mmCIF file of C-alpha atoms in Angstrom:
data_model
loop_
_atom_site.group_PDB
_atom_site.id
_atom_site.type_symbol
_atom_site.label_atom_id
_atom_site.label_comp_id
_atom_site.label_asym_id
_atom_site.label_seq_id
_atom_site.Cartn_x
_atom_site.Cartn_y
_atom_site.Cartn_z
ATOM 1 C CA MET A 1 -33.737 37.082 28.591
ATOM 2 C CA LYS A 2 -31.448 37.501 25.605
ATOM 3 C CA ILE A 3 -30.571 41.012 26.780
ATOM 4 C CA ILE A 4 -29.539 39.785 30.222
ATOM 5 C CA THR A 5 -27.361 37.079 28.639
ATOM 6 C CA LYS A 6 -25.518 39.638 26.433
ATOM 7 C CA ILE A 7 -24.897 41.874 29.457
ATOM 8 C CA LEU A 8 -23.359 38.955 31.389
ATOM 9 C CA ILE A 9 -21.074 38.073 28.434
ATOM 10 C CA ILE A 10 -19.876 41.703 28.163
ATOM 11 C CA LEU A 11 -19.132 41.835 31.932
ATOM 12 C CA LEU A 12 -17.145 38.586 31.776
ATOM 13 C CA SER A 13 -15.126 39.883 28.785
ATOM 14 C CA ILE A 14 -14.254 43.094 30.624
ATOM 15 C CA ASN A 15 -13.112 41.071 33.668
ATOM 16 C CA VAL A 16 -10.840 38.870 31.526
ATOM 17 C CA MET A 17 -9.266 41.898 29.813
ATOM 18 C CA ALA A 18 -8.656 43.568 33.172
ATOM 19 C CA SER A 19 -6.877 40.460 34.447
ATOM 20 C CA GLU A 20 -4.658 40.425 31.338
ATOM 21 C CA ILE A 21 -3.502 44.038 31.713
ATOM 22 C CA ALA A 22 -3.080 43.887 35.430
ATOM 23 C CA ILE A 23 0.300 45.162 36.729
ATOM 24 C CA VAL A 24 2.563 42.330 37.898
ATOM 25 C CA PRO A 25 5.399 42.665 40.365
ATOM 26 C CA PRO A 26 8.564 44.071 38.808
ATOM 27 C CA HIS A 27 11.003 41.417 37.434
ATOM 28 C CA ASP A 28 14.694 41.220 36.416
ATOM 29 C CA VAL A 29 15.542 43.711 33.652
ATOM 30 C CA LEU A 30 18.055 41.284 32.125
ATOM 31 C CA ASP A 31 15.225 38.792 31.498
ATOM 32 C CA GLU A 32 13.295 41.455 29.648
ATOM 33 C CA PHE A 33 16.309 42.273 27.537
ATOM 34 C CA LEU A 34 16.804 38.687 26.602
ATOM 35 C CA GLU A 35 13.158 38.218 25.690
ATOM 36 C CA ASP A 36 12.655 41.352 23.609
ATOM 37 C CA GLU A 37 14.366 42.634 20.491
ATOM 38 C CA VAL A 38 17.671 44.433 21.040
ATOM 39 C CA ASN A 39 17.440 48.235 20.749
ATOM 40 C CA PHE A 40 19.310 51.241 22.131
ATOM 41 C CA SER A 41 16.645 52.129 24.738
ATOM 42 C CA GLN A 42 16.904 48.680 26.314
ATOM 43 C CA ILE A 43 20.727 48.887 26.333
ATOM 44 C CA ASP A 44 20.466 52.218 28.193
ATOM 45 C CA SER A 45 18.073 50.742 30.746
ATOM 46 C CA LEU A 46 20.382 47.803 31.287
ATOM 47 C CA SER A 47 23.319 50.145 31.838
ATOM 48 C CA GLU A 48 21.359 51.880 34.622
ATOM 49 C CA SER A 49 20.501 48.601 36.342
ATOM 50 C CA ILE A 50 23.830 46.741 35.920
ATOM 51 C CA ASP A 51 27.192 48.093 37.049
ATOM 52 C CA ILE A 52 29.129 47.410 33.858
ATOM 53 C CA SER A 53 32.308 48.956 35.289
ATOM 54 C CA LYS A 54 32.888 45.757 37.261
ATOM 55 C CA ILE A 55 32.556 43.513 34.209
ATOM 56 C CA ARG A 56 35.815 42.390 32.644
ATOM 57 C CA TYR A 57 35.791 41.701 28.949
ATOM 58 C CA ARG A 58 38.297 39.209 27.568
ATOM 59 C CA LYS A 59 40.311 40.663 24.726
ATOM 60 C CA TYR A 60 40.941 38.434 21.747
ATOM 61 C CA LYS A 61 43.822 39.224 19.404
ATOM 62 C CA PRO A 62 42.898 38.313 15.834
ATOM 63 C CA LYS A 63 45.337 35.889 14.246
ATOM 64 C CA GLU A 64 46.672 36.618 10.801
ATOM 65 C CA TYR A 65 46.145 33.703 8.446
ATOM 66 C CA ILE A 66 49.376 32.676 6.799
ATOM 67 C CA ARG A 67 49.326 29.805 4.332
ATOM 68 C CA THR A 68 52.225 27.486 4.959
ATOM 69 C CA ASP A 69 51.409 25.047 2.172
ATOM 70 C CA PRO A 70 52.381 25.701 -1.463
ATOM 71 C CA LEU A 71 49.656 26.929 -3.769
ATOM 72 C CA ILE A 72 49.693 23.635 -5.662
ATOM 73 C CA PRO A 73 49.700 20.297 -3.789
ATOM 74 C CA GLU A 74 53.035 18.533 -3.886
ATOM 75 C CA ASN A 75 53.766 15.128 -5.348
ATOM 76 C CA PHE A 76 54.171 12.259 -2.910
ATOM 77 C CA TYR A 77 54.823 8.525 -3.022
ATOM 78 C CA ALA A 78 51.965 6.314 -1.908
ATOM 79 C CA SER A 79 50.705 2.754 -1.997
ATOM 80 C CA LEU A 80 47.551 2.268 -4.062
ATOM 81 C CA THR A 81 45.111 -0.140 -2.405
ATOM 82 C CA LYS A 82 44.167 -3.285 -4.308
ATOM 83 C CA ASN A 83 40.984 -3.023 -6.457
ATOM 84 C CA SER A 84 41.013 0.774 -6.372
ATOM 85 C CA LYS A 85 38.948 2.568 -8.980
ATOM 86 C CA LEU A 86 41.161 4.345 -11.537
ATOM 87 C CA ILE A 87 39.809 6.755 -14.132
ATOM 88 C CA LYS A 88 41.874 7.537 -17.206
ATOM 89 C CA LEU A 89 41.676 11.258 -17.903
ATOM 90 C CA ASP A 90 41.973 10.746 -21.616
ATOM 91 C CA GLY A 91 38.677 9.084 -22.512
ATOM 92 C CA ASN A 92 37.348 8.519 -18.973
ATOM 93 C CA GLU A 93 38.123 4.801 -19.162
ATOM 94 C CA VAL A 94 37.597 3.083 -15.792
ATOM 95 C CA PHE A 95 39.497 0.065 -14.546
ATOM 96 C CA TYR A 96 40.619 -1.502 -11.238
ATOM 97 C CA ASN A 97 44.128 -2.537 -10.200
ATOM 98 C CA GLU A 98 44.491 -6.221 -9.382
ATOM 99 C CA ARG A 99 47.210 -5.769 -6.755
ATOM 100 C CA LYS A 100 48.685 -3.152 -4.458
ATOM 101 C CA VAL A 101 51.168 -0.924 -6.292
ATOM 102 C CA TYR A 102 53.375 1.990 -5.354
ATOM 103 C CA VAL A 103 52.723 5.162 -7.298
ATOM 104 C CA LYS A 104 53.551 8.825 -7.369
ATOM 105 C CA ALA A 105 50.415 10.853 -6.658
ATOM 106 C CA ARG A 106 49.215 14.387 -6.050
ATOM 107 C CA GLU A 107 46.003 15.710 -4.567
ATOM 108 C CA ILE A 108 43.890 17.756 -6.968
ATOM 109 C CA TYR A 109 43.038 20.088 -4.073
ATOM 110 C CA TYR A 110 44.272 20.060 -0.486
ATOM 111 C CA GLY A 111 42.088 17.634 1.420
ATOM 112 C CA GLY A 112 40.142 16.913 -1.755
ATOM 113 C CA LYS A 113 38.256 13.754 -2.589
ATOM 114 C CA TRP A 114 40.260 13.006 -5.727
ATOM 115 C CA SER A 115 43.990 12.651 -6.395
ATOM 116 C CA TYR A 116 46.005 12.358 -9.595
ATOM 117 C CA ILE A 117 48.216 9.366 -10.401
ATOM 118 C CA LEU A 118 51.417 10.357 -12.201
ATOM 119 C CA SER A 119 53.210 8.262 -14.795
ATOM 120 C CA LYS A 120 56.977 7.606 -14.756
ATOM 121 C CA ASP A 121 57.658 10.648 -16.917
ATOM 122 C CA GLY A 122 55.771 12.877 -14.444
ATOM 123 C CA SER A 123 52.667 13.437 -16.598
ATOM 124 C CA ILE A 124 49.147 13.139 -15.152
ATOM 125 C CA LYS A 125 47.150 10.291 -16.696
ATOM 126 C CA TYR A 126 44.799 8.901 -14.042
ATOM 127 C CA LYS A 127 42.820 9.923 -11.007
ATOM 128 C CA THR A 128 41.464 7.994 -8.049
ATOM 129 C CA HIS A 129 39.822 8.591 -4.693
ATOM 130 C CA THR A 130 42.301 9.989 -2.182
ATOM 131 C CA LYS A 131 41.182 7.384 0.369
ATOM 132 C CA ASN A 132 42.722 4.695 -1.857
ATOM 133 C CA LEU A 133 46.209 6.151 -1.323
ATOM 134 C CA THR A 134 48.485 5.631 1.703
ATOM 135 C CA SER A 135 51.531 7.911 1.855
ATOM 136 C CA VAL A 136 54.930 6.228 2.235
ATOM 137 C CA GLN A 137 57.043 9.413 2.279
ATOM 138 C CA ASP A 138 58.337 8.839 5.825
ATOM 139 C CA ILE A 139 59.262 5.248 4.994
ATOM 140 C CA ILE A 140 61.209 6.331 1.909
ATOM 141 C CA LYS A 141 63.396 8.586 4.091
ATOM 142 C CA LEU A 142 64.680 5.462 5.863
ATOM 143 C CA ARG A 143 66.119 4.028 2.666
ATOM 144 C CA SER A 144 69.889 3.901 2.140
ATOM 145 C CA THR A 145 71.343 6.664 -0.036
ATOM 146 C CA ILE A 146 74.185 4.469 -1.329
ATOM 147 C CA PRO A 147 73.689 3.676 -5.045
ATOM 148 C CA ALA A 148 72.903 0.000 -5.478
ATOM 149 C CA ASP A 149 74.497 -0.210 -8.925
ATOM 150 C CA LYS A 150 77.891 1.174 -7.836
ATOM 151 C CA THR A 151 80.761 -1.128 -6.898
ATOM 152 C CA TYR A 152 83.239 -0.057 -4.231
ATOM 153 C CA PRO A 153 86.731 -1.591 -4.015
ATOM 154 C CA VAL A 154 87.621 -3.520 -0.892
ATOM 155 C CA LYS A 155 89.729 -1.485 1.525
ATOM 156 C CA THR A 156 93.179 -2.857 2.172
ATOM 157 C CA GLN A 157 94.889 -3.022 5.537
ATOM 158 C CA ASN A 158 97.862 -0.997 4.256
ATOM 159 C CA HIS A 159 97.517 2.760 4.006
ATOM 160 C CA THR A 160 99.991 5.311 2.764
ATOM 161 C CA SER A 161 99.967 9.086 2.788
ATOM 162 C CA ASP A 162 102.307 11.731 1.447
ATOM 163 C CA LYS A 163 103.448 14.138 4.132
ATOM 164 C CA VAL A 164 105.078 17.337 2.971
ATOM 165 C CA LEU A 165 107.290 19.458 5.184
ATOM 166 C CA PRO A 166 107.442 23.003 3.753
ATOM 167 C CA LEU A 167 110.730 24.667 4.633
ATOM 168 C CA GLN A 168 111.416 28.355 4.104
ATOM 169 C CA THR A 169 115.103 29.011 3.448
ATOM 170 C CA HIS A 170 116.887 32.340 3.975
ATOM 171 C CA LEU A 171 120.344 32.967 2.573
ATOM 172 C CA LEU A 172 121.735 36.152 4.121
ATOM 173 C CA PHE A 173 124.829 38.290 3.899
ATOM 174 C CA ARG A 174 125.376 40.727 6.788
ATOM 175 C CA ASN A 175 127.787 43.535 7.457
ATOM 176 C CA ASP A 176 128.421 43.913 11.188
ATOM 177 C CA THR A 177 129.820 46.648 13.380
ATOM 178 C CA SER A 178 130.761 45.400 16.869
ATOM 179 C CA ASN A 179 132.161 46.695 20.124
ATOM 180 C CA MET A 180 134.714 43.983 20.964
ATOM 181 C CA SER A 181 136.478 45.775 23.830
ATOM 182 C CA TYR A 182 136.352 42.624 25.951
ATOM 183 C CA VAL A 183 138.179 40.678 23.240
ATOM 184 C CA GLY A 184 140.707 43.501 22.838
ATOM 185 C CA GLN A 185 141.415 43.623 26.535
ATOM 186 C CA ASN A 186 142.174 39.923 26.586
ATOM 187 C CA LEU A 187 144.558 40.484 23.682
ATOM 188 C CA GLY A 188 146.417 43.160 25.652
ATOM 189 C CA TYR A 189 144.698 46.246 24.269
ATOM 190 C CA SER A 190 142.481 48.827 25.963
ATOM 191 C CA ASP A 191 139.768 48.807 23.305
ATOM 192 C CA GLY A 192 138.557 46.890 20.300
ATOM 193 C CA ASN A 193 136.180 47.902 17.522
ATOM 194 C CA ALA A 194 135.430 45.278 14.907
ATOM 195 C CA ASN A 195 134.053 45.188 11.412
ATOM 196 C CA SER A 196 132.928 41.819 10.155
ATOM 197 C CA ASN A 197 130.941 40.043 7.492
ATOM 198 C CA THR A 198 128.549 37.194 8.214
ATOM 199 C CA VAL A 199 127.067 34.505 6.010
ATOM 200 C CA SER A 200 123.832 33.169 7.509
ATOM 201 C CA VAL A 201 121.455 30.335 6.635
ATOM 202 C CA LYS A 202 117.993 30.171 8.228
ATOM 203 C CA LEU A 203 115.427 27.413 7.921
ATOM 204 C CA TYR A 204 111.810 28.036 8.990
ATOM 205 C CA TYR A 205 108.964 25.570 9.123
ATOM 206 C CA GLU A 206 105.803 27.121 7.658
ATOM 207 C CA SER A 207 102.988 26.023 9.955
ATOM 208 C CA PHE A 208 99.426 27.169 10.648
ATOM 209 C CA LEU A 209 100.660 29.180 13.633
ATOM 210 C CA PRO A 210 101.196 32.947 13.288
ATOM 211 C CA VAL A 211 104.826 32.457 14.353
ATOM 212 C CA ASP A 212 107.283 30.395 12.277
ATOM 213 C CA PHE A 213 110.010 28.535 14.132
ATOM 214 C CA GLY A 214 113.335 27.411 12.744
ATOM 215 C CA LEU A 215 117.110 27.095 13.043
ATOM 216 C CA VAL A 216 119.925 29.437 12.091
ATOM 217 C CA PHE A 217 123.621 28.933 11.327
ATOM 218 C CA ASP A 218 126.091 31.860 11.088
ATOM 219 C CA TYR A 219 129.723 32.049 10.052
ATOM 220 C CA GLN A 220 131.422 35.341 10.911
ATOM 221 C CA TYR A 221 134.803 36.689 9.819
ATOM 222 C CA GLY A 222 136.152 40.070 10.964
ATOM 223 C CA VAL A 223 138.985 42.338 11.894
ATOM 224 C CA LEU A 224 139.583 44.038 15.269
ATOM 225 C CA ASN A 225 140.972 47.571 15.051
ATOM 226 C CA PHE A 226 142.886 49.124 17.951
ATOM 227 C CA GLU A 227 143.995 52.653 18.784
ATOM 228 C CA ASP A 228 147.588 52.014 17.784
ATOM 229 C CA SER A 229 146.385 51.042 14.300
ATOM 230 C CA SER A 230 147.185 47.399 14.889
ATOM 231 C CA GLU A 231 144.720 44.725 13.861
ATOM 232 C CA SER A 232 143.602 41.311 14.997
ATOM 233 C CA ILE A 233 141.717 38.765 12.976
ATOM 234 C CA TRP A 234 138.842 36.786 14.455
ATOM 235 C CA ASN A 235 136.236 34.337 13.240
ATOM 236 C CA ALA A 236 133.252 32.587 14.806
ATOM 237 C CA ALA A 237 130.423 30.198 14.059
ATOM 238 C CA TYR A 238 126.987 30.192 15.722
ATOM 239 C CA PHE A 239 124.049 27.831 15.796
ATOM 240 C CA GLY A 240 120.672 28.102 17.507
ATOM 241 C CA PRO A 241 116.882 28.436 17.324
ATOM 242 C CA THR A 242 115.058 31.345 15.731
ATOM 243 C CA ALA A 243 111.468 32.578 15.416
ATOM 244 C CA LYS A 244 109.772 34.913 12.954
ATOM 245 C CA TYR A 245 106.502 36.800 13.124
ATOM 246 C CA THR A 246 105.067 38.475 10.000
ATOM 247 C CA PHE A 247 102.959 41.438 11.115
ATOM 248 C CA TYR A 248 102.349 42.946 7.663
ATOM 249 C CA ASP A 249 101.730 41.054 4.438
ATOM 250 C CA ARG A 250 99.992 42.746 1.553
ATOM 251 C CA GLY A 251 100.543 42.224 -2.131
ATOM 252 C CA SER A 252 104.220 41.788 -2.952
ATOM 253 C CA PHE A 253 105.492 43.440 0.246
ATOM 254 C CA ALA A 254 105.838 42.023 3.760
ATOM 255 C CA LEU A 255 107.384 42.980 7.087
ATOM 256 C CA ASN A 256 108.472 40.636 9.856
ATOM 257 C CA THR A 257 110.362 40.698 13.102
ATOM 258 C CA GLN A 258 112.803 37.998 14.145
ATOM 259 C CA LEU A 259 114.343 36.704 17.330
ATOM 260 C CA ALA A 260 117.285 34.311 17.572
ATOM 261 C CA VAL A 261 119.409 32.840 20.361
ATOM 262 C CA LYS A 262 122.742 31.507 19.082
ATOM 263 C CA LYS A 263 125.499 29.641 20.846
ATOM 264 C CA SER A 264 129.023 29.870 19.495
ATOM 265 C CA LEU A 265 130.469 26.667 18.074
ATOM 266 C CA PHE A 266 133.808 28.450 18.188
ATOM 267 C CA PHE A 267 135.002 32.037 18.607
ATOM 268 C CA ASN A 268 138.710 32.557 17.964
ATOM 269 C CA ALA A 269 140.824 35.722 17.867
ATOM 270 C CA SER A 270 144.528 35.788 16.918
ATOM 271 C CA ASP A 271 147.260 38.365 17.492
ATOM 272 C CA ASN A 272 150.867 37.975 16.340
ATOM 273 C CA GLY A 273 150.343 34.292 15.736
ATOM 274 C CA GLN A 274 148.802 33.751 19.173
ATOM 275 C CA LYS A 275 145.204 32.533 19.393
ATOM 276 C CA ILE A 276 142.648 33.053 22.142
ATOM 277 C CA SER A 277 139.244 31.374 22.332
ATOM 278 C CA PHE A 278 136.002 32.668 23.753
ATOM 279 C CA SER A 279 132.645 31.172 24.612
ATOM 280 C CA THR A 280 129.738 33.398 23.583
ATOM 281 C CA LEU A 281 125.988 33.410 23.651
ATOM 282 C CA LEU A 282 124.342 35.825 21.227
ATOM 283 C CA TRP A 283 120.806 37.244 21.523
ATOM 284 C CA GLN A 284 119.638 38.831 18.303
ATOM 285 C CA ILE A 285 116.463 40.753 17.394
ATOM 286 C CA GLY A 286 115.799 42.197 13.961
ATOM 287 C CA LEU A 287 113.366 43.720 11.498
ATOM 288 C CA GLU A 288 113.148 42.491 7.921
ATOM 289 C CA ALA A 289 111.391 43.741 4.797
ATOM 290 C CA LEU A 290 110.531 41.350 1.969
ATOM 291 C CA TYR A 291 109.827 42.031 -1.674
ATOM 292 C CA LYS A 292 108.138 39.052 -3.322
ATOM 293 C CA THR A 293 108.939 37.966 -6.878
ATOM 294 C CA SER A 294 108.068 34.929 -8.962
ATOM 295 C CA TYR A 295 111.636 33.661 -8.439
ATOM 296 C CA GLY A 296 111.733 34.108 -4.655
ATOM 297 C CA ASN A 297 111.812 36.922 -2.125
ATOM 298 C CA ILE A 298 114.438 39.622 -1.737
ATOM 299 C CA SER A 299 115.040 40.832 1.825
ATOM 300 C CA LEU A 300 116.599 43.822 3.533
ATOM 301 C CA GLY A 301 117.031 43.822 7.274
ATOM 302 C CA TYR A 302 118.532 45.335 10.376
ATOM 303 C CA GLU A 303 119.605 43.348 13.465
ATOM 304 C CA ASN A 304 120.847 44.301 16.863
ATOM 305 C CA SER A 305 122.716 41.741 18.982
ATOM 306 C CA PHE A 306 123.877 41.349 22.551
ATOM 307 C CA ILE A 307 126.855 39.031 22.958
ATOM 308 C CA ARG A 308 127.487 37.486 26.333
ATOM 309 C CA SER A 309 131.130 36.350 26.294
ATOM 310 C CA SER A 310 133.760 34.771 28.527
ATOM 311 C CA VAL A 311 137.324 33.615 27.968
ATOM 312 C CA LYS A 312 137.674 29.955 27.085
ATOM 313 C CA SER A 313 141.477 29.872 26.706
ATOM 314 C CA GLU A 314 143.913 32.737 27.270
ATOM 315 C CA LEU A 315 147.226 33.722 25.674
ATOM 316 C CA PRO A 316 150.259 31.798 26.911
ATOM 317 C CA GLY A 317 151.769 33.394 30.016
ATOM 318 C CA GLN A 318 148.900 35.903 30.392
ATOM 319 C CA ALA A 319 145.989 35.622 32.780
ATOM 320 C CA PRO A 320 142.573 36.708 31.525
ATOM 321 C CA ILE A 321 141.784 40.343 32.185
ATOM 322 C CA SER A 322 138.216 39.609 33.332
ATOM 323 C CA PRO A 323 137.191 36.067 34.125
ATOM 324 C CA GLU A 324 133.571 37.167 34.470
ATOM 325 C CA LYS A 325 131.128 37.129 31.576
ATOM 326 C CA THR A 326 130.849 40.449 29.780
ATOM 327 C CA THR A 327 128.214 41.745 27.361
ATOM 328 C CA MET A 328 129.237 43.200 24.006
ATOM 329 C CA THR A 329 126.967 44.762 21.338
ATOM 330 C CA GLN A 330 126.699 44.364 17.607
ATOM 331 C CA SER A 331 124.573 45.989 14.886
ATOM 332 C CA SER A 332 124.115 44.630 11.394
ATOM 333 C CA PHE A 333 122.581 45.369 8.017
ATOM 334 C CA SER A 334 121.621 42.403 5.869
ATOM 335 C CA ILE A 335 120.521 41.552 2.365
ATOM 336 C CA GLY A 336 119.184 38.163 1.460
ATOM 337 C CA TYR A 337 117.248 35.795 -0.724
ATOM 338 C CA GLN A 338 114.354 33.647 0.473
ATOM 339 C CA PHE A 339 112.642 30.641 -1.116
ATOM 340 C CA THR A 340 110.436 27.755 0.015
ATOM 341 C CA TRP A 341 110.849 24.077 -0.794
ATOM 342 C CA ASN A 342 109.215 20.861 0.378
ATOM 343 C CA LEU A 343 111.020 18.144 2.246
#
């Protein structure tokens, strides 16, 4: 009987083992991969079963860590909560503040549990829990920056200011050579070449503009020479606006160009005691070189002028040769002295 029982137990054991190793229907390979330990053979089998070419992998760009805070925590103003625990670093004495006070503090470490309390001279004497401190830095920025201990005088209703008008003055002497044929014709001659000297005064206002504007006054005295060796004396005065542009200025040397339009105040020519008057408008353009010294500027220049003239009064018993306006020319060399003064 015992033998039959052992045989039955062996047969039942074999049946159980056969059921445990029986082949089950195939399952998802991914589940097998997730259940077992990762190895290269399983990765290869997964690659055969899954089309990895259709899988998109998200690319992550690593961020470089850059510390924006200083290496040592900065001092800040804060309010210390009432009854906060304070530990004196020298001797580890512990006490509690009886009221809220404003202090200058600094964290021992960024985000640390403890913070230092600084004395008025900036030295570290105490420490407390950081949670006891409330920063007031943003509130301090709202304070007025006007010193409280400084007294400002009351502003009056009357205000004065000194205004300076810088004037640049040119004193010039010119030697002129002119073609005064129109004047000679009205004096009864066929020609008229003139040599004259001119004294000129120019005033320019020195402004922030690249061009200086001003006024000019000329007095001219000359002699008309004719073919028959006779002479006629003439004189004139001009007044008008002028402008100057300095296109080169380096060191003690400068170059400028000038333009002036001058109207005659009078223009008189006399011959044998008879006087004839003209009305003229003079357009003048010139080039001037300046040499700067500590006592003022010395100038040398050349000017060319076009004189538009007409007879204002003729000789007694003689009609004007040409009642129409006629243009005459004049060339000049000048030497001068320039200085600036304030009005």
